[in-house]
Amino acid sequence: MGTSGRGVGQGGGRWAQRPVWKGVLVLGVVAPAVAVATGGAVAAGGGSRVRAAGTQIACTSMAGSTTFSPGITRTSQSIEATSATGPQKPTLTGCSAASQPAIVSGTVAWSKVTGTADCTTGNGSGTFTVTWKDASGGIVGTSTVTGSAGFTIDPRGAITVSGSGTVTAGLFSGGTVLPVFLGVAADLTKCVTTGVTSVSSGGSFAIA
């Protein structure tokens, strides 16, 4: 599974994070956009374009939503995650890459990432595509990423997400994807009614 940071937010990769859950369900998304949080790989703050040594590209902001079908409930079941479209489409901003200086932003898209989840644990895998853009909105290139991820929610409501992702084609091929989610949330009451059908997230993104 994106932003929306959320559920199953695609050969071999993984991701990570930890938000908190009070009155809302904080889902670290088992979506492909989830990845290993490596302290210092991406500088936070502002929107200023910053890259750490050894990082191929870093984006200071990542935001968007993910939808789930069927909705996530208390009962573990197979689900599919799809990135939102329109205004909620997962978007990367504040991007900087030494080898591709024209890149300033990007959009992320995945469709029918598969996994298993309930309102306490989940896991999934699949593929997503990052479309990189320049200052005028023109397409500079794309990166295809394959990976897997999982999440757990403890009795206090804190969630831990872990996983990994690898760029398998396009720009930055062979790189390790490093999204860091700062927070994702959905309506907790839906766990016992219609199920959680979407979550949104915010954070940062890098490829090392």
Short mmCIF file of C-alpha atoms in Angstrom, two decimals:
data_model
loop_
_atom_site.label_atom_id
_atom_site.label_comp_id
_atom_site.label_asym_id
_atom_site.label_seq_id
_atom_site.Cartn_x
_atom_site.Cartn_y
_atom_site.Cartn_z
CA MET A 1 0.00 0.00 0.00
CA GLY A 2 0.38 5.99 1.07
CA THR A 3 -0.07 7.97 1.73
CA SER A 4 -2.11 7.53 2.72
CA GLY A 5 -0.02 6.29 4.91
CA ARG A 6 -1.87 3.90 5.70
CA GLY A 7 -2.36 -0.44 5.41
CA VAL A 8 -0.58 -2.45 2.69
CA GLY A 9 0.21 1.15 1.43
CA GLN A 10 5.51 -3.52 -4.32
CA GLY A 11 11.67 -8.03 -5.96
CA GLY A 12 12.64 -7.40 -2.63
CA GLY A 13 12.18 -4.39 -0.32
CA ARG A 14 10.84 -3.08 3.16
CA TRP A 15 9.78 0.08 5.26
CA ALA A 16 9.34 1.67 9.05
CA GLN A 17 7.66 4.22 11.58
CA ARG A 18 5.81 4.93 14.87
CA PRO A 19 2.79 7.26 15.44
CA VAL A 20 0.18 7.21 18.22
CA TRP A 21 -3.48 6.25 18.35
CA LYS A 22 -6.07 8.05 20.52
CA GLY A 23 -9.65 8.21 19.40
CA VAL A 24 -8.44 7.56 15.87
CA LEU A 25 -6.79 4.53 14.40
CA VAL A 26 -3.20 5.26 13.59
CA LEU A 27 -2.24 2.88 10.81
CA GLY A 28 1.36 2.87 9.63
CA VAL A 29 0.14 1.55 6.30
CA VAL A 30 1.23 -1.70 4.90
CA ALA A 31 1.41 0.16 1.66
CA PRO A 32 4.47 0.18 -0.50
CA ALA A 33 5.30 3.68 0.55
CA VAL A 34 6.22 2.51 4.03
CA ALA A 35 9.96 2.07 4.54
CA VAL A 36 12.96 1.88 6.80
CA ALA A 37 13.42 5.00 8.90
CA THR A 38 17.12 5.74 8.90
CA GLY A 39 17.78 8.65 11.17
CA GLY A 40 19.47 11.45 9.31
CA ALA A 41 18.87 10.16 5.79
CA VAL A 42 16.31 12.88 5.30
CA ALA A 43 16.44 16.27 6.96
CA ALA A 44 13.15 17.46 8.38
CA GLY A 45 11.76 20.92 8.54
CA GLY A 46 10.64 23.58 6.33
CA GLY A 47 10.59 22.37 2.73
CA SER A 48 14.22 23.25 2.26
CA ARG A 49 15.90 20.81 -0.12
CA VAL A 50 18.45 18.80 1.86
CA ARG A 51 20.32 15.55 1.10
CA ALA A 52 22.50 13.52 3.44
CA ALA A 53 25.74 11.97 2.22
CA GLY A 54 25.08 8.71 0.38
CA THR A 55 21.47 9.61 -0.43
CA GLN A 56 20.59 9.61 -4.14
CA ILE A 57 17.46 11.71 -3.67
CA ALA A 58 15.64 13.15 -0.66
CA CYS A 59 12.22 14.80 -0.43
CA THR A 60 11.44 16.74 2.73
CA SER A 61 7.67 16.22 2.49
CA MET A 62 5.48 13.24 1.61
CA ALA A 63 1.69 13.37 1.95
CA GLY A 64 -1.34 11.57 0.57
CA SER A 65 -3.97 8.90 1.14
CA THR A 66 -4.49 5.16 0.61
CA THR A 67 -7.81 3.32 0.25
CA PHE A 68 -8.52 -0.28 1.33
CA SER A 69 -10.91 -2.89 -0.05
CA PRO A 70 -12.53 -4.34 1.91
CA GLY A 71 -12.23 -2.00 4.89
CA ILE A 72 -9.95 -3.03 7.78
CA THR A 73 -11.90 -4.43 10.76
CA ARG A 74 -11.19 -6.40 13.94
CA THR A 75 -11.14 -9.62 11.89
CA SER A 76 -8.00 -10.45 9.91
CA GLN A 77 -8.71 -10.73 6.20
CA SER A 78 -7.15 -10.31 2.77
CA ILE A 79 -7.23 -6.73 1.50
CA GLU A 80 -6.11 -4.65 -1.45
CA ALA A 81 -4.63 -1.16 -1.10
CA THR A 82 -4.75 1.52 -3.80
CA SER A 83 -3.26 5.01 -3.73
CA ALA A 84 -5.75 7.87 -3.84
CA THR A 85 -6.18 10.00 -6.94
CA GLY A 86 -6.91 13.69 -7.38
CA PRO A 87 -6.05 16.10 -4.51
CA GLN A 88 -5.27 13.20 -2.13
CA LYS A 89 -2.78 11.51 -4.47
CA PRO A 90 0.49 10.75 -2.61
CA THR A 91 2.87 13.62 -3.42
CA LEU A 92 6.56 14.29 -2.72
CA THR A 93 7.88 17.86 -2.47
CA GLY A 94 11.14 19.55 -1.51
CA CYS A 95 13.09 16.96 -3.52
CA SER A 96 16.82 17.19 -4.26
CA ALA A 97 19.05 14.81 -6.27
CA ALA A 98 22.68 15.44 -7.24
CA SER A 99 22.43 13.26 -10.35
CA GLN A 100 19.04 14.73 -11.39
CA PRO A 101 19.12 18.42 -10.37
CA ALA A 102 15.94 19.21 -12.32
CA ILE A 103 13.80 17.12 -9.97
CA VAL A 104 11.89 19.14 -7.34
CA SER A 105 8.80 16.97 -6.73
CA GLY A 106 7.10 13.69 -7.52
CA THR A 107 3.87 11.71 -7.32
CA VAL A 108 3.46 8.14 -6.08
CA ALA A 109 0.97 5.58 -7.40
CA TRP A 110 0.16 1.95 -6.63
CA SER A 111 -2.81 -0.25 -7.48
CA LYS A 112 -4.15 -3.36 -5.75
CA VAL A 113 -1.23 -3.99 -3.44
CA THR A 114 -2.20 -7.19 -1.64
CA GLY A 115 -1.89 -8.22 2.00
CA THR A 116 -3.64 -9.30 5.18
CA ALA A 117 -4.71 -6.89 7.94
CA ASP A 118 -7.00 -6.16 10.85
CA CYS A 119 -7.13 -3.26 13.30
CA THR A 120 -4.13 -4.59 15.27
CA THR A 121 -1.70 -6.11 12.75
CA GLY A 122 -1.10 -6.30 9.03
CA ASN A 123 1.35 -7.08 6.25
CA GLY A 124 1.55 -6.81 2.50
CA SER A 125 3.70 -6.44 -0.59
CA GLY A 126 3.58 -5.05 -4.09
CA THR A 127 4.94 -2.47 -6.54
CA PHE A 128 4.55 1.29 -6.87
CA THR A 129 5.79 3.96 -9.25
CA VAL A 130 7.26 7.38 -8.47
CA THR A 131 6.91 9.95 -11.26
CA TRP A 132 9.55 12.63 -10.83
CA LYS A 133 8.83 16.22 -11.94
CA ASP A 134 10.70 19.47 -12.54
CA ALA A 135 9.77 22.98 -11.40
CA SER A 136 7.34 23.42 -14.31
CA GLY A 137 5.59 20.13 -13.63
CA GLY A 138 7.25 18.34 -16.53
CA ILE A 139 8.13 14.66 -16.11
CA VAL A 140 11.84 14.00 -15.63
CA GLY A 141 11.54 10.22 -15.29
CA THR A 142 10.08 7.43 -13.15
CA SER A 143 11.24 4.92 -10.52
CA THR A 144 9.59 1.51 -10.08
CA VAL A 145 9.79 0.23 -6.48
CA THR A 146 9.09 -3.28 -5.16
CA GLY A 147 8.78 -4.00 -1.45
CA SER A 148 6.90 -5.38 1.55
CA ALA A 149 5.88 -4.11 4.98
CA GLY A 150 4.06 -4.92 8.20
CA PHE A 151 2.59 -3.13 11.23
CA THR A 152 1.57 -3.87 14.83
CA ILE A 153 -0.49 -1.80 17.28
CA ASP A 154 0.27 -2.24 20.99
CA PRO A 155 -2.34 -2.15 23.82
CA ARG A 156 -1.69 1.59 24.31
CA GLY A 157 -2.48 2.29 20.68
CA ALA A 158 1.09 2.99 19.52
CA ILE A 159 1.89 1.53 16.12
CA THR A 160 5.16 0.19 14.75
CA VAL A 161 5.70 -0.32 11.02
CA SER A 162 8.67 -2.10 9.45
CA GLY A 163 9.62 -3.11 5.93
CA SER A 164 11.80 -2.30 2.94
CA GLY A 165 11.74 -1.34 -0.71
CA THR A 166 14.12 -1.45 -3.68
CA VAL A 167 14.09 0.54 -6.93
CA THR A 168 13.88 -2.17 -9.60
CA ALA A 169 13.68 0.02 -12.72
CA GLY A 170 14.04 3.61 -13.89
CA LEU A 171 15.83 6.48 -12.16
CA PHE A 172 17.90 5.54 -9.07
CA SER A 173 17.67 1.83 -10.02
CA GLY A 174 19.11 -0.45 -7.34
CA GLY A 175 18.57 2.12 -4.59
CA THR A 176 16.92 1.45 -1.22
CA VAL A 177 13.67 3.34 -0.58
CA LEU A 178 13.53 5.19 2.75
CA PRO A 179 10.11 6.73 3.47
CA VAL A 180 9.61 7.98 7.06
CA PHE A 181 5.99 8.41 8.16
CA LEU A 182 5.39 11.11 10.77
CA GLY A 183 1.71 10.33 11.29
CA VAL A 184 -1.24 8.50 9.78
CA ALA A 185 -4.79 8.30 11.07
CA ALA A 186 -8.31 7.05 10.34
CA ASP A 187 -11.65 6.84 12.14
CA LEU A 188 -11.18 4.15 14.83
CA THR A 189 -14.91 3.59 15.30
CA LYS A 190 -15.09 2.07 11.81
CA CYS A 191 -13.12 -0.95 13.04
CA VAL A 192 -16.41 -2.28 14.45
CA THR A 193 -18.75 -0.97 11.75
CA THR A 194 -17.96 -0.53 8.05
CA GLY A 195 -14.21 -1.02 8.43
CA VAL A 196 -11.41 1.52 7.89
CA THR A 197 -11.47 2.19 4.16
CA SER A 198 -8.85 4.97 3.91
CA VAL A 199 -5.96 6.54 5.79
CA SER A 200 -3.81 9.60 5.19
CA SER A 201 -0.15 10.12 6.04
CA GLY A 202 2.64 12.68 6.14
CA GLY A 203 6.39 12.37 6.40
CA SER A 204 9.49 12.37 4.22
CA PHE A 205 11.01 10.19 1.51
CA ALA A 206 14.48 9.25 0.30
CA ILE A 207 16.34 6.75 -1.87
CA ALA A 208 19.83 5.74 -0.78
#
